[in-house]
Amino acid sequence: RFQACVYFASVFQAMSCGIHYLASVFMAATPNFVCGIPGNVSSALFDNSSESSLEDIWTLWTSTENYIVVQLENGEIWELNQCSRAKREVSLDPAYEYEGNKSISSCSDGFLYDNTKWKSTVVTQWDLVCDREWLAKLIQPTFMLGVLIGAVIFGDIADRLGRQRVIWFTSAGQFVFGITVAFTFDYYSFVIVRFLLAMVSSGYLVVAFVYVTEFVGIKARTWASMHVHAFFAMGIMVVALVGFLVRTWWVYQIFLSIATLPFVLCCWMLPETPFWLLSEERYEDAQKVINIMARWNKVSTPCKVSELCSVQQDDLGSGRMGDNDTSSTKKHNILDLFCNWHIARRTITVWLIWFTGSLGYYVFSLSSVSLGGNEYLNLFLIGAVELPCYVIACIAMDKLGRRNTLIPFLILSALICVFIMFIPQDFNILIILANMAGKFSIGVAFGLIYLYTAELYPTIVRSLAVGSGSMMCRVGSVVAPFCVYLRSVWIFMPLLLVGIMALLSGILTIMLPETLGKPLTNT
């Protein structure tokens, strides 16, 4: 009962990580737009279709390479492109084709946007189009950079100061920065606050994985840690739902930030993990937490920390114990993940799996957005398709083991990449199904690696290991869009790169130990 309450409270907040990671999909969307004009429009014309207002033209304007002709109330006739405009010298009949003189000018009167889908986005708010378009394209990469930095910083802090304090700070930070984003006054303050939001969101997700892993027993650890991902995916579904209902970006941001307010109000009651307290030799505090657990779970046989410690001391021997006193006070850093060749080889393999999982996940996801249809439904389904993926992963992990599940799914995703390359381009449905299968198989590996990393390392560097792995994962998510751009070189180049990385990761995983049913190590 105690572990269930702690678990569901912790993973509920993981929804907000999914929410903030994907929020920019709609918040930074770029609608149709043309140059602004110095006056009110009396009629608009596009390719011989005449309308009384510009709003009615947007549905007809399918190609942004073509211009729109508008007549102002004062009689002036303008040709409007996305990043330039031309005023016709002779203002007679507003025909679409015009051979006379015209004066071309820049968009000094701002821009006119299509408000049918979104009433307001950050792009329309600060005119992040044309020569400022690169600023809009920086919104997600800067967020991912914050995620990358936050994963390492908070993973390290959690090992030094404890899991509880970091969970308090990052969950409160998500709410505060999330609301602050909605009230930013310019683009640069928006990006800075979103960067801080990314750091605390990433920090929470990394530490929450370690936190629930250390509280849940071996029997339920697989399902518990994997379904943190399921709540992250539910956060993506919340983004789709709120995006469909709210079309103004700052109101949308407030609604998304309020979604997990209940956790912020009650997270102060979460206890520190006994594992971390024992690693810091705070035996009395660990005993208090264990007593509370026993009371909640109605366990009649008391569990004495002193007895457990005395057994460990007997096993270690007096000589080893002297060394332990000095090592427990030592502050650990990322170099400890390379302390010897055995651990270094393990770290390199784990980092490669993290990178490949993230790269493949986002390359397959970016390929699936070209399915067309309703973008809100598409995003909802992208979140929903992850739920069965984690159920199957959990069953396989418990029946076959962590390593024996990871190897076939990594190699399967590599084979699917090769298979897609041989599918004829006019077989659309088969290509879509193969891409979904690829995303499913890489998703299993992506979800599994969190738990596997936590089980491969001892308590003193566990958060740091998961945090640094998450950093490699974010490097993969930053590289993924650039990988997709390589389609212009060769259409199958992204799939070839993902396939090679997945195959290499699958082969190296053979050298990792199996952790199914093994107790977590402390030293």
Coordinates of C-alpha atoms in Angstrom, one line a residue:
R1 CA 0.0 0.0 0.0
F2 CA 2.8 2.4 0.9
Q3 CA 4.8 1.8 -2.2
A4 CA 1.6 2.1 -4.4
C5 CA 0.8 5.5 -2.9
V6 CA 4.4 6.8 -3.4
Y7 CA 4.6 5.3 -6.9
F8 CA 1.3 6.8 -8.3
A9 CA 2.0 10.2 -6.7
S10 CA 5.5 10.2 -8.3
V11 CA 4.5 9.1 -11.8
F12 CA 1.4 11.4 -11.9
Q13 CA 3.9 14.3 -12.1
A14 CA 5.7 12.5 -15.0
M15 CA 2.7 13.5 -17.1
S16 CA 3.8 17.1 -16.8
C17 CA 7.2 16.1 -18.4
G18 CA 5.4 14.7 -21.4
I19 CA 3.2 17.8 -21.5
H20 CA 6.1 20.3 -21.5
Y21 CA 8.3 18.3 -23.9
L22 CA 5.7 18.3 -26.6
A23 CA 3.9 21.6 -25.8
S24 CA 5.7 23.6 -28.6
V25 CA 4.1 21.4 -31.3
F26 CA 1.1 23.7 -31.2
M27 CA 2.4 26.6 -29.2
A28 CA 5.1 27.4 -31.9
A29 CA 3.1 26.4 -34.9
T30 CA 3.4 28.6 -38.0
P31 CA 0.0 29.3 -39.7
N32 CA -0.4 30.6 -43.2
F33 CA 0.6 34.3 -43.5
V34 CA 1.2 37.1 -45.9
C35 CA 2.7 40.6 -45.7
G36 CA 0.6 43.2 -43.8
I37 CA -0.9 46.2 -45.6
P38 CA -1.4 49.9 -44.7
G39 CA -5.2 49.9 -44.6
N40 CA -8.4 47.8 -44.5
V41 CA -9.2 45.1 -47.1
S42 CA -12.4 45.6 -49.1
S43 CA -11.9 42.5 -51.4
A44 CA -9.4 39.7 -51.9
L45 CA -8.6 37.6 -55.0
F46 CA -6.7 34.4 -55.5
D47 CA -6.5 32.6 -58.8
N48 CA -9.8 34.1 -60.1
S49 CA -11.6 33.3 -56.9
S50 CA -12.8 36.5 -55.3
E51 CA -13.9 37.0 -51.7
S52 CA -14.9 40.0 -49.6
S53 CA -12.3 39.3 -46.9
L54 CA -8.9 37.8 -46.6
E55 CA -10.1 35.2 -44.0
D56 CA -12.2 33.5 -46.8
I57 CA -9.1 33.2 -49.1
W58 CA -7.0 31.1 -46.7
T59 CA -8.8 27.9 -47.5
L60 CA -8.2 28.4 -51.3
W61 CA -4.5 29.4 -50.9
T62 CA -2.9 26.0 -51.2
S63 CA 0.5 27.0 -52.5
T64 CA 2.5 29.6 -50.6
E65 CA 4.6 30.3 -53.7
N66 CA 1.5 32.1 -55.2
Y67 CA 0.5 35.6 -54.3
I68 CA -2.8 37.0 -53.1
V69 CA -4.3 40.2 -54.6
V70 CA -6.2 42.5 -52.2
Q71 CA -8.0 45.8 -52.8
L72 CA -8.0 48.4 -50.0
E73 CA -10.9 50.6 -49.0
N74 CA -9.0 53.6 -50.5
G75 CA -8.8 51.9 -53.9
E76 CA -5.1 50.7 -53.7
I77 CA -4.4 47.2 -55.1
W78 CA -1.6 45.1 -53.5
E79 CA 0.0 41.8 -54.4
L80 CA 0.9 40.0 -51.1
N81 CA 3.5 37.3 -50.8
Q82 CA 4.8 35.7 -47.6
C83 CA 7.9 37.9 -47.3
S84 CA 7.3 40.7 -49.7
R85 CA 4.5 42.8 -51.2
A86 CA 4.0 44.8 -54.4
K87 CA 1.8 47.9 -54.9
R88 CA 0.3 48.2 -58.4
E89 CA 0.8 51.6 -60.0
V90 CA -2.5 51.5 -61.9
S91 CA -5.5 50.8 -59.6
L92 CA -8.3 49.8 -61.9
D93 CA -10.0 46.4 -61.9
P94 CA -8.3 44.0 -59.4
A95 CA -7.5 41.2 -61.9
Y96 CA -5.2 38.4 -60.7
E97 CA -2.8 38.8 -63.7
Y98 CA -1.2 42.2 -64.1
E99 CA 1.5 43.3 -66.6
G100 CA 1.9 47.0 -65.5
N101 CA 4.4 48.7 -63.2
K102 CA 4.4 47.9 -59.5
S103 CA 6.6 48.9 -56.6
I104 CA 8.0 46.1 -54.4
S105 CA 8.6 46.6 -50.7
S106 CA 9.3 44.7 -47.5
C107 CA 6.8 43.8 -44.9
S108 CA 7.1 47.0 -42.9
D109 CA 3.4 46.8 -41.7
G110 CA 3.9 43.4 -40.1
F111 CA 2.1 40.3 -41.2
L112 CA -1.5 39.0 -41.7
Y113 CA -2.1 35.5 -40.3
D114 CA -4.6 32.7 -40.9
N115 CA -6.5 32.5 -37.5
T116 CA -8.8 29.6 -38.5
K117 CA -6.6 26.9 -36.7
W118 CA -4.9 29.0 -34.0
K119 CA -6.0 32.3 -32.7
S120 CA -2.5 33.0 -31.4
T121 CA 0.9 31.2 -31.3
V122 CA 4.3 32.5 -30.3
V123 CA 5.1 32.8 -34.0
T124 CA 2.2 35.2 -34.6
Q125 CA 2.8 37.0 -31.3
W126 CA 6.4 38.0 -32.2
D127 CA 6.4 37.7 -36.0
L128 CA 8.8 34.7 -36.1
V129 CA 8.6 34.4 -39.9
C130 CA 10.7 35.3 -43.0
D131 CA 14.1 36.6 -41.8
R132 CA 13.1 35.8 -38.1
E133 CA 12.0 32.2 -39.0
W134 CA 15.3 30.8 -37.6
L135 CA 14.2 32.0 -34.1
A136 CA 11.1 29.9 -34.3
K137 CA 13.2 26.9 -35.3
L138 CA 15.4 27.4 -32.3
I139 CA 12.5 27.0 -29.8
Q140 CA 12.6 23.2 -29.6
P141 CA 16.4 22.7 -29.8
T142 CA 17.0 25.2 -27.0
F143 CA 14.4 23.3 -24.9
M144 CA 16.2 20.0 -25.6
L145 CA 19.5 21.6 -24.6
G146 CA 17.9 22.5 -21.3
V147 CA 16.7 18.9 -21.0
L148 CA 20.2 17.6 -21.7
I149 CA 21.9 19.9 -19.0
G150 CA 19.1 19.3 -16.5
A151 CA 19.5 15.5 -16.7
V152 CA 23.1 15.6 -15.7
I153 CA 22.9 18.4 -13.1
F154 CA 19.9 17.0 -11.2
G155 CA 21.1 13.4 -11.5
D156 CA 24.3 14.4 -9.8
I157 CA 22.5 16.6 -7.1
A158 CA 20.1 13.7 -6.3
D159 CA 23.1 11.4 -5.5
R160 CA 24.6 14.2 -3.3
L161 CA 21.6 15.7 -1.5
G162 CA 19.0 12.9 -1.8
R163 CA 16.1 12.1 -4.1
Q164 CA 13.4 13.7 -2.0
R165 CA 14.8 17.3 -2.1
V166 CA 15.3 17.2 -5.9
I167 CA 11.7 15.9 -6.4
W168 CA 10.4 18.8 -4.3
F169 CA 12.4 21.4 -6.1
T170 CA 11.9 20.1 -9.7
S171 CA 8.1 19.6 -9.3
A172 CA 7.6 23.0 -7.9
G173 CA 9.9 24.4 -10.6
Q174 CA 7.8 22.8 -13.3
F175 CA 4.7 24.6 -12.1
V176 CA 6.3 28.0 -11.5
F177 CA 8.3 28.1 -14.8
G178 CA 5.3 26.6 -16.7
I179 CA 3.0 29.5 -15.6
T180 CA 5.8 32.0 -16.1
V181 CA 6.2 31.0 -19.7
A182 CA 2.6 32.2 -20.4
F183 CA 3.4 35.7 -19.1
T184 CA 6.8 36.2 -20.8
F185 CA 6.9 39.6 -22.6
D186 CA 9.3 38.9 -25.5
Y187 CA 10.8 36.0 -27.4
Y188 CA 14.1 36.0 -25.5
S189 CA 12.5 35.9 -22.1
F190 CA 10.2 33.1 -23.4
V191 CA 13.2 31.0 -24.6
I192 CA 15.1 31.5 -21.3
V193 CA 12.2 30.5 -19.1
R194 CA 11.5 27.5 -21.3
F195 CA 15.1 26.5 -21.0
L196 CA 14.8 26.6 -17.2
L197 CA 11.5 24.7 -17.5
A198 CA 13.3 22.0 -19.6
M199 CA 16.0 21.6 -16.9
V200 CA 13.6 21.0 -14.1
S201 CA 11.3 18.7 -16.2
S202 CA 14.3 16.6 -17.3
G203 CA 15.6 16.6 -13.7
Y204 CA 12.3 15.4 -12.3
L205 CA 12.0 12.6 -14.9
V206 CA 15.5 11.3 -14.2
V207 CA 15.2 11.3 -10.4
A208 CA 11.6 10.0 -10.4
F209 CA 12.9 6.8 -12.2
V210 CA 15.6 6.3 -9.6
Y211 CA 13.1 7.1 -6.8
V212 CA 10.4 4.6 -7.8
T213 CA 13.1 2.0 -8.6
E214 CA 14.5 2.2 -5.1
F215 CA 11.1 2.1 -3.4
V216 CA 9.5 -0.8 -5.4
G217 CA 10.5 -4.4 -4.7
I218 CA 12.1 -6.7 -7.2
K219 CA 8.7 -8.4 -8.0
A220 CA 7.0 -5.2 -9.4
R221 CA 10.1 -3.2 -10.4
T222 CA 9.8 -3.9 -14.1
W223 CA 6.1 -2.8 -14.5
A224 CA 6.6 0.1 -12.1
S225 CA 9.6 1.7 -13.9
M226 CA 8.3 1.0 -17.4
H227 CA 4.9 2.6 -16.8
V228 CA 6.5 5.9 -15.8
H229 CA 6.8 6.1 -19.7
A230 CA 3.1 5.4 -20.0
F231 CA 2.3 8.4 -17.9
F232 CA 4.8 10.5 -20.0
A233 CA 2.8 9.3 -23.1
M234 CA -0.4 10.3 -21.4
G235 CA 1.1 13.8 -21.0
I236 CA 1.5 13.8 -24.8
M237 CA -2.2 12.9 -25.1
V238 CA -3.1 15.7 -22.8
V239 CA -1.2 18.1 -25.1
A240 CA -3.3 17.0 -28.0
L241 CA -6.6 17.4 -26.1
V242 CA -5.7 20.8 -24.7
G243 CA -4.4 21.9 -28.1
F244 CA -7.7 20.9 -29.6
L245 CA -9.8 22.8 -27.0
V246 CA -7.6 25.9 -26.5
R247 CA -6.2 27.8 -29.5
T248 CA -4.5 30.8 -27.8
W249 CA -0.9 29.9 -26.9
W250 CA -0.6 31.5 -23.4
V251 CA -4.0 30.2 -22.2
Y252 CA -3.0 26.8 -23.6
Q253 CA 0.3 27.0 -21.6
I254 CA -1.5 27.9 -18.4
F255 CA -3.9 24.9 -18.8
L256 CA -1.0 22.5 -19.4
S257 CA 0.9 23.8 -16.3
I258 CA -2.2 23.6 -14.0
A259 CA -2.8 19.9 -15.1
T260 CA -0.4 18.5 -12.4
L261 CA -1.0 21.1 -9.7
P262 CA -2.4 18.5 -7.2
F263 CA 1.1 16.8 -7.1
V264 CA 2.9 20.1 -6.3
L265 CA 0.6 20.6 -3.3
C266 CA 1.2 17.1 -1.8
C267 CA 4.8 16.2 -3.0
W268 CA 6.2 17.5 0.3
M269 CA 4.9 14.4 2.0
L270 CA 7.1 12.0 0.0
P271 CA 9.9 10.4 2.1
E272 CA 13.5 9.9 1.2
T273 CA 14.5 6.4 -0.1
P274 CA 16.0 4.0 2.5
F275 CA 18.6 3.0 -0.1
W276 CA 20.0 6.5 -0.3
L277 CA 19.9 7.0 3.5
L278 CA 21.8 3.8 4.0
S279 CA 24.4 4.7 1.4
E280 CA 24.9 8.0 3.4
E281 CA 25.1 6.0 6.7
R282 CA 22.0 7.7 8.1
Y283 CA 20.7 4.5 9.7
E284 CA 18.2 6.2 12.1
D285 CA 16.5 8.1 9.3
A286 CA 16.3 4.9 7.2
Q287 CA 14.8 3.1 10.2
K288 CA 12.1 5.8 10.6
V289 CA 11.1 5.4 6.9
I290 CA 11.1 1.6 7.1
N291 CA 8.9 1.8 10.3
I292 CA 6.4 4.0 8.4
M293 CA 6.3 1.6 5.5
A294 CA 5.7 -1.3 7.9
R295 CA 2.9 0.6 9.6
W296 CA 1.2 1.4 6.3
N297 CA 1.6 -2.1 4.9
K298 CA 0.5 -3.7 8.3
V299 CA 3.7 -5.8 8.5
S300 CA 3.8 -7.5 11.9
T301 CA 7.5 -8.6 11.7
P302 CA 9.7 -5.6 12.3
C303 CA 12.7 -4.9 10.0
K304 CA 15.7 -3.7 11.9
V305 CA 18.3 -1.7 9.9
S306 CA 21.0 -2.4 12.5
E307 CA 20.6 -6.2 11.8
L308 CA 20.9 -5.7 8.1
C309 CA 24.0 -3.5 8.6
S310 CA 25.6 -6.0 10.9
V311 CA 25.2 -8.7 8.3
Q312 CA 26.8 -6.5 5.7
Q313 CA 29.7 -5.7 8.1
D314 CA 30.3 -9.3 8.8
D315 CA 30.5 -10.0 5.0
L316 CA 32.8 -7.1 4.3
G317 CA 35.2 -7.8 7.2
S318 CA 36.9 -5.3 9.3
G319 CA 39.6 -4.4 6.7
R320 CA 37.1 -3.6 3.9
M321 CA 34.9 -1.6 6.4
G322 CA 37.8 0.9 6.9
D323 CA 37.9 1.6 3.2
N324 CA 34.1 1.9 3.1
D325 CA 34.1 4.8 5.6
T326 CA 36.3 6.9 3.3
S327 CA 34.5 5.9 0.1
S328 CA 31.0 6.8 1.5
T329 CA 32.1 10.4 2.2
K330 CA 33.8 10.7 -1.2
K331 CA 31.7 12.9 -3.7
H332 CA 31.1 10.9 -6.9
N333 CA 31.2 12.4 -10.4
I334 CA 30.8 11.2 -14.0
L335 CA 34.4 9.9 -14.0
D336 CA 33.3 7.2 -11.6
L337 CA 31.3 5.6 -14.5
F338 CA 34.8 5.0 -16.1
C339 CA 36.6 3.9 -12.9
N340 CA 37.9 0.7 -14.6
W341 CA 37.7 -1.0 -18.0
H342 CA 34.9 -3.3 -16.9
I343 CA 32.6 -0.4 -15.8
A344 CA 33.8 1.8 -18.7
R345 CA 32.8 -0.7 -21.3
R346 CA 29.4 -1.1 -19.6
T347 CA 28.9 2.7 -19.6
I348 CA 29.9 3.1 -23.3
T349 CA 27.4 0.4 -24.3
V350 CA 24.6 1.8 -22.2
W351 CA 25.2 5.3 -23.6
L352 CA 25.1 4.0 -27.1
I353 CA 21.7 2.3 -26.5
W354 CA 20.3 5.5 -25.0
F355 CA 21.5 7.5 -28.0
T356 CA 20.2 4.9 -30.5
G357 CA 16.8 4.6 -28.8
S358 CA 16.2 8.3 -28.8
L359 CA 17.5 8.8 -32.4
G360 CA 15.3 6.0 -33.8
Y361 CA 12.3 7.0 -31.8
Y362 CA 12.4 10.6 -33.2
V363 CA 13.3 9.6 -36.7
F364 CA 10.4 7.2 -36.9
S365 CA 8.1 9.8 -35.2
L366 CA 9.1 12.5 -37.7
S367 CA 8.4 10.1 -40.5
S368 CA 4.9 9.4 -39.2
V369 CA 3.8 13.1 -39.2
S370 CA 3.4 12.9 -43.0
L371 CA 0.4 10.6 -42.5
G372 CA -1.9 13.7 -43.0
G373 CA -5.4 14.1 -41.5
N374 CA -6.1 15.8 -38.1
E375 CA -2.9 16.9 -36.4
Y376 CA -4.5 16.7 -32.9
L377 CA -5.7 13.2 -33.5
N378 CA -2.3 12.2 -34.9
L379 CA -0.5 13.5 -31.8
F380 CA -3.0 11.8 -29.6
L381 CA -2.4 8.5 -31.4
I382 CA 1.4 8.9 -31.3
G383 CA 1.0 9.1 -27.5
A384 CA -1.5 6.3 -27.3
V385 CA 0.5 3.8 -29.5
E386 CA 3.2 3.8 -26.8
L387 CA 0.9 2.3 -24.1
P388 CA 0.7 -1.3 -25.6
C389 CA 4.4 -1.0 -26.4
Y390 CA 5.3 -0.8 -22.7
V391 CA 2.9 -3.6 -21.7
I392 CA 4.6 -6.0 -24.2
A393 CA 8.1 -4.8 -23.1
C394 CA 7.2 -5.5 -19.4
I395 CA 5.9 -9.0 -20.1
A396 CA 9.1 -9.8 -22.2
M397 CA 11.4 -8.3 -19.6
D398 CA 9.9 -10.4 -16.8
K399 CA 9.8 -13.6 -18.8
L400 CA 12.9 -13.4 -20.9
G401 CA 15.0 -10.8 -18.9
R402 CA 16.2 -7.3 -19.6
R403 CA 19.1 -8.1 -21.9
N404 CA 17.3 -10.9 -23.7
T405 CA 14.5 -8.5 -24.6
L406 CA 16.7 -5.5 -25.5
I407 CA 18.9 -7.5 -28.0
P408 CA 16.1 -8.9 -30.3
F409 CA 14.1 -5.6 -30.3
L410 CA 17.2 -3.5 -31.2
I411 CA 18.1 -6.0 -34.0
L412 CA 14.4 -6.1 -35.1
S413 CA 14.4 -2.3 -35.5
A414 CA 17.5 -2.5 -37.6
L415 CA 15.9 -5.2 -39.9
I416 CA 12.7 -3.1 -40.2
C417 CA 14.9 -0.1 -41.4
V418 CA 16.3 -2.4 -44.1
F419 CA 12.9 -3.7 -45.0
I420 CA 11.4 -0.2 -45.4
M421 CA 14.2 0.6 -47.9
F422 CA 13.0 -2.2 -50.2
I423 CA 9.3 -1.3 -50.1
P424 CA 8.1 0.4 -53.4
Q425 CA 7.3 4.1 -52.8
D426 CA 3.6 3.7 -54.0
F427 CA 2.9 1.1 -51.2
N428 CA 1.8 3.9 -48.8
I429 CA -0.1 1.7 -46.2
L430 CA 2.8 -0.8 -46.0
I431 CA 5.3 2.0 -45.5
I432 CA 3.2 3.5 -42.7
L433 CA 2.7 0.1 -41.0
A434 CA 6.5 -0.7 -41.3
N435 CA 7.3 2.8 -39.8
M436 CA 4.9 2.1 -36.9
A437 CA 6.5 -1.3 -36.3
G438 CA 9.9 0.3 -36.3
K439 CA 8.8 2.9 -33.8
F440 CA 7.2 0.2 -31.7
S441 CA 10.4 -2.0 -31.6
I442 CA 12.7 1.0 -30.9
G443 CA 10.1 2.2 -28.3
V444 CA 10.5 -1.1 -26.3
A445 CA 14.3 -0.6 -26.2
F446 CA 13.9 3.1 -25.4
G447 CA 11.5 2.3 -22.5
L448 CA 13.6 -0.6 -21.1
I449 CA 16.9 1.2 -20.9
Y450 CA 15.9 3.4 -18.0
L451 CA 15.3 0.4 -15.7
Y452 CA 18.2 -1.5 -17.0
T453 CA 20.6 1.4 -16.4
A454 CA 19.3 1.8 -12.8
E455 CA 19.9 -1.9 -12.2
L456 CA 23.4 -2.0 -13.7
Y457 CA 24.9 0.6 -11.4
P458 CA 25.3 0.8 -7.5
T459 CA 23.3 3.2 -5.4
I460 CA 26.1 5.8 -5.0
V461 CA 26.2 6.5 -8.8
R462 CA 22.8 5.3 -9.9
S463 CA 21.2 8.7 -10.4
L464 CA 24.3 9.9 -12.1
A465 CA 24.3 6.9 -14.5
V466 CA 20.6 7.4 -15.4
G467 CA 21.2 11.2 -15.7
S468 CA 24.2 10.8 -18.0
G469 CA 22.4 8.2 -20.0
S470 CA 19.4 10.6 -20.4
M471 CA 21.9 13.2 -21.5
M472 CA 23.0 10.9 -24.4
C473 CA 19.4 10.3 -25.1
R474 CA 18.8 14.1 -25.5
V475 CA 21.9 14.3 -27.8
G476 CA 20.1 11.7 -29.9
S477 CA 16.9 13.8 -29.9
V478 CA 18.8 16.9 -31.0
V479 CA 20.6 15.0 -33.8
A480 CA 17.4 13.3 -35.0
P481 CA 16.0 16.4 -37.0
F482 CA 19.4 16.9 -38.7
C483 CA 19.4 13.1 -39.5
V484 CA 15.9 13.6 -41.1
Y485 CA 17.3 16.5 -43.2
L486 CA 19.7 14.0 -44.9
R487 CA 16.6 12.7 -46.8
S488 CA 17.6 15.4 -49.4
V489 CA 20.9 13.6 -49.9
W490 CA 19.3 10.1 -50.2
I491 CA 15.7 9.3 -49.1
F492 CA 16.8 6.3 -47.1
M493 CA 19.8 7.9 -45.4
P494 CA 18.0 8.4 -42.0
L495 CA 16.8 4.8 -41.9
L496 CA 20.3 3.6 -42.9
L497 CA 21.9 5.5 -40.0
V498 CA 19.3 4.3 -37.4
G499 CA 19.6 0.7 -38.7
I500 CA 23.5 0.7 -38.4
M501 CA 23.3 2.2 -34.8
A502 CA 20.5 -0.3 -33.7
L503 CA 22.5 -3.3 -35.1
L504 CA 25.7 -2.1 -33.4
S505 CA 23.9 -1.5 -30.1
G506 CA 22.2 -4.9 -30.2
I507 CA 25.5 -6.7 -30.7
L508 CA 27.3 -4.8 -27.9
T509 CA 24.3 -5.5 -25.5
I510 CA 25.3 -9.2 -25.6
M511 CA 28.3 -8.3 -23.3
L512 CA 26.1 -6.7 -20.6
P513 CA 25.0 -8.8 -17.5
E514 CA 21.4 -9.9 -16.9
T515 CA 19.8 -8.1 -13.9
L516 CA 16.4 -9.8 -13.8
G517 CA 15.6 -10.9 -10.2
K518 CA 19.0 -9.6 -8.9
P519 CA 19.1 -7.3 -5.8
L520 CA 20.2 -3.7 -6.4
T521 CA 23.9 -3.2 -5.6
N522 CA 25.1 -0.6 -3.0
T523 CA 28.8 -0.5 -3.7

